[in-house]
Coordinates of C-alpha atoms in Angstrom, one line a residue:
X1085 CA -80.0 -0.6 175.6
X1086 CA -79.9 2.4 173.3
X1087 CA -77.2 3.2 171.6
X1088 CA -77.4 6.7 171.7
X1089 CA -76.7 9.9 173.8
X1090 CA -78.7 8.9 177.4
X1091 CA -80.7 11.9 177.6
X1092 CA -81.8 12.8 173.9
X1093 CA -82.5 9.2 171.6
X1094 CA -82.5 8.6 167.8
X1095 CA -86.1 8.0 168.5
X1096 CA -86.9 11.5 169.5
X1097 CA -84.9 13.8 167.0
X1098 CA -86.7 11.3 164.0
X1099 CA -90.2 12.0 165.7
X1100 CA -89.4 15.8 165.9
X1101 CA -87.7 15.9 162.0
X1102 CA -90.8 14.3 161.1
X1103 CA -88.5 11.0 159.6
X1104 CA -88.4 7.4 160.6
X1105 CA -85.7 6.3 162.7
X1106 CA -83.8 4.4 159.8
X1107 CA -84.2 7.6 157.7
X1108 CA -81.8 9.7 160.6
X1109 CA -79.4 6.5 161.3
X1110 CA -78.5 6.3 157.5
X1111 CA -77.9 10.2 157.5
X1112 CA -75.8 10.0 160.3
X1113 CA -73.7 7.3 159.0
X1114 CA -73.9 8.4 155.5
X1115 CA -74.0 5.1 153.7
X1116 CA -77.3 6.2 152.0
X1117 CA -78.2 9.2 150.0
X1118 CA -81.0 11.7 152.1
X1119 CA -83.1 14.1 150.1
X1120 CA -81.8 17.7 151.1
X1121 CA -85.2 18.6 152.8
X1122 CA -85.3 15.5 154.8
X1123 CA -81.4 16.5 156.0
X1124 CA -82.4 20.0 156.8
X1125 CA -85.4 18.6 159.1
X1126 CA -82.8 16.0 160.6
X1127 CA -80.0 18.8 161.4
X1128 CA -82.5 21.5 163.0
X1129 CA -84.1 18.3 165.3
X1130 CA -80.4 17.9 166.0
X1131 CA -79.5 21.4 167.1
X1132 CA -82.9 22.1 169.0
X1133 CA -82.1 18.6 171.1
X1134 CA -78.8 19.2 171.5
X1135 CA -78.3 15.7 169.9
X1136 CA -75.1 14.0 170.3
X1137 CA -74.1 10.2 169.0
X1138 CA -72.7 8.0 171.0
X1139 CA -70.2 6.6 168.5
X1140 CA -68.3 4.1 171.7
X1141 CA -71.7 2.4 172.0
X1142 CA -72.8 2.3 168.0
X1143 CA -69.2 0.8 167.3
X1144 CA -69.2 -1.9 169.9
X1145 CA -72.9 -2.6 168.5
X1146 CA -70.9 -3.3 165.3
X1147 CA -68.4 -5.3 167.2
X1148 CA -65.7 -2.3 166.9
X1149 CA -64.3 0.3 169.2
X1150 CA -64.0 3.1 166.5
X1151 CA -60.3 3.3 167.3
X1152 CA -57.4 3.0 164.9
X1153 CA -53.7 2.8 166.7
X1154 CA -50.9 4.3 164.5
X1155 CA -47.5 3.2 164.8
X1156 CA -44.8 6.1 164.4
X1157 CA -41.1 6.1 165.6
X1158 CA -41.1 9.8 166.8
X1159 CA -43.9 11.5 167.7
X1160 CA -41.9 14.8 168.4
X1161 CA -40.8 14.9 164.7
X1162 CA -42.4 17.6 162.3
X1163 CA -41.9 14.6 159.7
X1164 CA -44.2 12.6 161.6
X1165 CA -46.1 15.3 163.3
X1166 CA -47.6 16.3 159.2
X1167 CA -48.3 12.2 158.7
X1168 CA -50.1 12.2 162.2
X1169 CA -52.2 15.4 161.5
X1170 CA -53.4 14.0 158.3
X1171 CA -54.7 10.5 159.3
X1172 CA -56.6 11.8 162.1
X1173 CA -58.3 14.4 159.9
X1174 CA -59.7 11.8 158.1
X1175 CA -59.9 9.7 160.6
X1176 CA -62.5 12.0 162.1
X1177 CA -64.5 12.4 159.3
X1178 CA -65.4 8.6 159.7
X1179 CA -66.4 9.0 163.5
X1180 CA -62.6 7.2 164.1
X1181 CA -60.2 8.3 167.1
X1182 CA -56.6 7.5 166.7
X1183 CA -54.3 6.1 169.2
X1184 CA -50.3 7.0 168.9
X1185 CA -47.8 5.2 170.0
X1186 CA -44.2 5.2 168.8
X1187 CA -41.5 2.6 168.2
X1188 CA -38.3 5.0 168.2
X1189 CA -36.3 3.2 165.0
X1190 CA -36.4 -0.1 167.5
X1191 CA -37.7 -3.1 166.1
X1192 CA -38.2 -5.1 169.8
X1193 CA -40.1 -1.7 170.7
X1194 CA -42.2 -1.5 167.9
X1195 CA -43.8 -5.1 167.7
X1196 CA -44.3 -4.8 171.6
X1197 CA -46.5 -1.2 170.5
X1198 CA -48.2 -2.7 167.8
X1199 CA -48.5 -5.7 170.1
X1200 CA -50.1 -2.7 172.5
X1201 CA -52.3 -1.9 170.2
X1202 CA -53.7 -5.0 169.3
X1203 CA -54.5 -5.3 173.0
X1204 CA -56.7 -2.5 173.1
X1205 CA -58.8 -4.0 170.6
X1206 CA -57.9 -0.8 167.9
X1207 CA -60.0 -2.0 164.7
X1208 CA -56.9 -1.2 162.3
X1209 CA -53.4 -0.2 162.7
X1210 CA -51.7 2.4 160.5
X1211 CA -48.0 1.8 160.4
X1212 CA -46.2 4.7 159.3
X1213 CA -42.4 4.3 158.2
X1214 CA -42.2 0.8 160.0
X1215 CA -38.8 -0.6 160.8
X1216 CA -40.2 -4.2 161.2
X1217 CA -40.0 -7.4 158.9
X1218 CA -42.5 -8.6 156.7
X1219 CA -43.1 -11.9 158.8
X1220 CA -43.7 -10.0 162.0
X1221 CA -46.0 -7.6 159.9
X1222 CA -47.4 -10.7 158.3
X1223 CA -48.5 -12.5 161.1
X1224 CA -50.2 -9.7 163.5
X1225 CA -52.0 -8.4 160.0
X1226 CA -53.5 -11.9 160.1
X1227 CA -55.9 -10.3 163.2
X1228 CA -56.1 -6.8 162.5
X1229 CA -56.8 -4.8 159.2
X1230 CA -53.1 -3.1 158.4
X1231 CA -51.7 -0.1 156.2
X1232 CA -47.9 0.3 156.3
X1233 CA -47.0 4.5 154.8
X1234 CA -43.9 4.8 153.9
X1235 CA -42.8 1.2 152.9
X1236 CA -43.3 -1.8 150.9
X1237 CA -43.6 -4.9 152.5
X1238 CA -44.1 -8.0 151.0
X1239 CA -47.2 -9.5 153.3
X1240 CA -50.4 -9.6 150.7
X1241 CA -52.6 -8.9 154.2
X1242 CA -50.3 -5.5 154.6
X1243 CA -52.1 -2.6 152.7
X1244 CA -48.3 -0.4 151.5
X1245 CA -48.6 2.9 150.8
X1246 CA -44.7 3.7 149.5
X1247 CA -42.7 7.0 148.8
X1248 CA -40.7 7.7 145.5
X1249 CA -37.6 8.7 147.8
X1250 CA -35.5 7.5 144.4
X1251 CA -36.8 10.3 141.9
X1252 CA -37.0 13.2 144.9
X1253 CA -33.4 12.6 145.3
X1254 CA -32.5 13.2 141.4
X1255 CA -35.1 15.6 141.2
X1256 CA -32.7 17.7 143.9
X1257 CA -29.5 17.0 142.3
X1258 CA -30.7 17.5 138.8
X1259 CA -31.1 21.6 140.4
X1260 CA -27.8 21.4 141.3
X1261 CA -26.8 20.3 137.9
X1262 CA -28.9 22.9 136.4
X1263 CA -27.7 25.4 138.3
X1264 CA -24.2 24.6 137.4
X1265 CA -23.0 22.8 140.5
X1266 CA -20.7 19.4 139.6
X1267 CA -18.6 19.0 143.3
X1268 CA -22.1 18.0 144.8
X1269 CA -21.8 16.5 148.2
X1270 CA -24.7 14.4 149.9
X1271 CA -25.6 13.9 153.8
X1272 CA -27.0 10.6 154.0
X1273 CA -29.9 8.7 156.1
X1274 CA -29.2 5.7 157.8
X1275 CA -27.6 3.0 156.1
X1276 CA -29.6 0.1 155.7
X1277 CA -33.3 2.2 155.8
X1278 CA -35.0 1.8 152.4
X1279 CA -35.8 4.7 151.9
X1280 CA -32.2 6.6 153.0
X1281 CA -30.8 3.6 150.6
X1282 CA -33.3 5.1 147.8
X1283 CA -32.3 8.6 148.2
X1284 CA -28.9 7.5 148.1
X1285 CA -29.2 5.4 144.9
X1286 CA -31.3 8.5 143.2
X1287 CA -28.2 11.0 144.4
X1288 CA -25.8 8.5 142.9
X1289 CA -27.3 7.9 139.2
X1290 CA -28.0 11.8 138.7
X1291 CA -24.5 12.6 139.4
X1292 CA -24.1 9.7 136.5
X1293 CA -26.9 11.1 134.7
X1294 CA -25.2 14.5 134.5
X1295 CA -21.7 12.8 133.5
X1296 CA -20.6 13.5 137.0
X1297 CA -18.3 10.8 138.7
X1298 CA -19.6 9.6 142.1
X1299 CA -17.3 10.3 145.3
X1300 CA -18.0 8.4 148.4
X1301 CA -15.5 11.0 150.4
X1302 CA -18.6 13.5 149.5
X1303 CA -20.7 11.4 151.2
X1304 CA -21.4 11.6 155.4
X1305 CA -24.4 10.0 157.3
X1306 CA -26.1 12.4 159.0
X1307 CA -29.1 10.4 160.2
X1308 CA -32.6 11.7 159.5
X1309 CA -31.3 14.2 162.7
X1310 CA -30.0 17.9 163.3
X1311 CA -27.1 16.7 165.5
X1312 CA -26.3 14.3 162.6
X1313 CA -26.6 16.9 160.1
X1314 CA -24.3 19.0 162.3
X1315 CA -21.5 16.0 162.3
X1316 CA -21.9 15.3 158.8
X1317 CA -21.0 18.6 157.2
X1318 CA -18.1 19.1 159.4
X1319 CA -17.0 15.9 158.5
X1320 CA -17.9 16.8 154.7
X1321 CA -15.8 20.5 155.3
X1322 CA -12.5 18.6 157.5
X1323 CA -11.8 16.2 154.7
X1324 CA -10.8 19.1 152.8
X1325 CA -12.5 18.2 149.5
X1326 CA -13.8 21.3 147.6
X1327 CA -17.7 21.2 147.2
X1328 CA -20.2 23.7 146.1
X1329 CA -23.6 22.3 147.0
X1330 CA -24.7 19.7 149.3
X1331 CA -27.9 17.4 149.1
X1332 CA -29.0 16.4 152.3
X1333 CA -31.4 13.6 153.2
X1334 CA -34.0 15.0 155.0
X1335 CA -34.7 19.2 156.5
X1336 CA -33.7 18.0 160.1
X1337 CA -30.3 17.0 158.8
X1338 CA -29.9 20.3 156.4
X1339 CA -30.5 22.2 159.6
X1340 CA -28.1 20.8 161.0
X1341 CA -25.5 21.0 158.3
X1342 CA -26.5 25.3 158.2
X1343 CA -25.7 25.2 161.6
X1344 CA -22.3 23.5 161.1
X1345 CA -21.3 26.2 158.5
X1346 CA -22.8 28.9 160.6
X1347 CA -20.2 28.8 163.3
X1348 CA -17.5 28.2 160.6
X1349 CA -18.3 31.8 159.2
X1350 CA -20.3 30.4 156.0
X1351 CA -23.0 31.6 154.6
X1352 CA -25.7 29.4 152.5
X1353 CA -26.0 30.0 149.4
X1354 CA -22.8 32.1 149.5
X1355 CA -20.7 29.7 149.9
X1356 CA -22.3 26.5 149.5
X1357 CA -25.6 25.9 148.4
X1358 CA -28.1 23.9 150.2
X1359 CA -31.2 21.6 149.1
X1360 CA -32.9 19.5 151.6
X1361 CA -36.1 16.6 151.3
X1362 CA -39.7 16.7 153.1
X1363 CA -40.3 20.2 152.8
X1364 CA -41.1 20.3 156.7
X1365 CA -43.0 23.8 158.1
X1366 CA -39.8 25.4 159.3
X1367 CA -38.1 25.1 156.2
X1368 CA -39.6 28.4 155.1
X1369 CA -38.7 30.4 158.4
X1370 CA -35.2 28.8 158.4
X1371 CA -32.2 31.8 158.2
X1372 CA -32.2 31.6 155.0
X1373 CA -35.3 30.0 153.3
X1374 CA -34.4 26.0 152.7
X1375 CA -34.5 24.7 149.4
X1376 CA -36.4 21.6 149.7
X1377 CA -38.3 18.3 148.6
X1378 CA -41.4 18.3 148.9
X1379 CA -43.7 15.3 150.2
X1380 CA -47.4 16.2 150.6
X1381 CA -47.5 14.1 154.0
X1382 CA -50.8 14.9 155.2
X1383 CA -52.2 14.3 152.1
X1384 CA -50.2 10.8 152.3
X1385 CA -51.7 10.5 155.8
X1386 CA -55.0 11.2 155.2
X1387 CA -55.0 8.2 152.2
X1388 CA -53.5 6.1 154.7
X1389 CA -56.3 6.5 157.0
X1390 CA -59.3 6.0 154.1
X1391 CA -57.5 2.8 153.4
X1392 CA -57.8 1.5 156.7
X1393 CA -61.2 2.2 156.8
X1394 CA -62.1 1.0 153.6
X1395 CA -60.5 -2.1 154.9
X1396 CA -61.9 -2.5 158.8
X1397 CA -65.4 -1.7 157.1
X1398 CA -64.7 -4.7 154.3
X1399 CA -64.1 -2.6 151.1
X1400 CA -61.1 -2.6 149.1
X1401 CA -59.0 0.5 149.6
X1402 CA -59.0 3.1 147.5
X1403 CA -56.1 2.3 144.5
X1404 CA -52.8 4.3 145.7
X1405 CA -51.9 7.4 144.2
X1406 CA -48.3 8.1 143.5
X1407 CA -47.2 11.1 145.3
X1408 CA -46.8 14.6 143.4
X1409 CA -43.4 15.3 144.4
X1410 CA -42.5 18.8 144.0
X1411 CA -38.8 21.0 144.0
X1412 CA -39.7 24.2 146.4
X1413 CA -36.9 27.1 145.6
X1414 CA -35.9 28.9 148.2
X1415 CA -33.2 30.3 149.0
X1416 CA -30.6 28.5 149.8
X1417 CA -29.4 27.5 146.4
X1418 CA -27.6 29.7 143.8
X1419 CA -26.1 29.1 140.4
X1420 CA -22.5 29.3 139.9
X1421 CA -20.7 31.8 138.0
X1422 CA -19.8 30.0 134.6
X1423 CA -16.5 27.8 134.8
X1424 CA -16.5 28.4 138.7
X1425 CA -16.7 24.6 139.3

């Protein structure tokens, strides 16, 4: 049975490039070099025959479906939705189609999507921001090649891609210092979450850094959500503790918290300046600009998705990069008048 498109073969774009058949299967799957006149025969006998691989069949000949499955927890979140976009770009530049599923912060729901997965015969997973444990991520890596974006995880079969969420978090307060801010409050992720815990312990050692005492009644979860963001700052404003500035967790959350001071009759950076982390898209159309973070997540996803092919196709992954982090002023931050705080 041939492996390729039913109605136009390998055999007949080769004979028309003038090229042997191995010569147009290792330019299509690019693992050897093609001299560029042999390339520009092979891509007009393409284009006159209307050529097109059938990648389902040439992956099942290599005992693979050509399917990764990516585990997210929201799938309507812009955090994720940047993650997403970037492993299937590169995905599709290795002939790859990804399969979503999400595990909504629920460790029962997760394993039983990644269990989903794994049923559909997927020839890698791509875990990204996993709430599971190591054992669980462990045992189904033992079947399945496995790259976990966002975390660490302990399993020497797990491929871990993490975040610096510890030095984005002092890179944001250290503005705040700079701009002469020292009531600093901080809307929090949720407890117990590495990397909320990490962006907690980076807010708490630049206050020290700066000689600034840390104040828990300054700090209110807000979740990684709007709603939560909303909550947290009028928590943050009903205690009655004065505060200048407020770092908050995540963009979702810092929308939230502008909405909170909206309907009080504050203004951002009037009253209180405002930095947030992830540097999501609608931080620059936000009323005003937001101050943020900034994670390059599709560049984080598209590494995530070489290294799952590197390791479904038996190489070793690429060696991780450490992510660029990067302050983008907006503006929702202002300095302080000198001796104002």
């Amino acid at each position: 049975m041939s492996i390729e498109s039913n109605t136009v073969t390998l055999e007949e774009v080769a004979r028309l490039a003038g090229v042997s058949t191995s010569t147009v299967s290792r330019y299509l799957s690019g693992t050897h070099q093609v001299s560029s006149e042999k390339k520009a025969a092979i891509d007009s006998s393409i284009k006159r025959l209307n050529y097109r691989p059938n990648l389902v069949a040439r992956g099942l000949a290599k005992g693979r479906t050509m399917t990764v499955g990516v585990l997210t927890q929201e799938i309507a979140s812009s955090f994720f939705n940047e993650a997403m976009r970037g492993v299937e770009d590169a995905l599709a530049s290795h002939n790859y189609e990804a399969i979503f599923v999400s595990g909504h912060w629920n460790k029962v729901e997760e394993e039983q999507r990644l269990l989903s997965l794994i049923g559909r015969r997927v020839d890698g997973v791509i875990l990204l921001v996993a709430d599971l444990d190591d054992e669980i991520m462990d045992r189904h890596a033992q079947g399945v090649p496995m790259v976990l974006l966002g975390g660490q995880s302990a399993s020497m079969r797990v491929h871990s891609l993490g975040f610096d969420h510890y030095s984005g978090a002092r890179m944001a307060v250290q503005h705040f210092v700079e701009l002469g801010h020292r009531r600093i409050a901080f809307i929090s992720g949720p407890q117990g979450r590495h990397d909320a815990d990490e962006r907690l312990r980076g807010y708490r050692e630049a206050l020290e850094a700066a000689g600034i005492p840390y104040d828990e009644r300054l700090v209110a979860n807000g979740g990684y959500v709007e709603t939560g963001g909303v909550t947290a700052m009028n928590t943050l404003l009903d205690r009655g503790l004065p505060f200048s500035a407020v770092f908050a967790a995540n963009d979702d959350s810092a929308y939230g918290a502008m909405l909170a001071m909206y309907r009080r009759g504050m203004r951002v950076p009037d009253d209180i300046s405002l930095i947030g982390y992830d540097d999501l898209p609608h931080s620059s159309f936000s009323l005003p600009p937001l101050t943020s973070v900034r994670q390059p997540l599709r560049d984080l996803g598209r590494e995530a998705a070489s290294a799952v092919v590197a390791l479904i196709e038996g190489r070793k992954p690429p060696r991780a990069t450490v992510a660029m982090l990067e302050l983008i002023v907006r503006e929702s931050t202002k300095a302080l008048p000198v001796g104002s705080n």
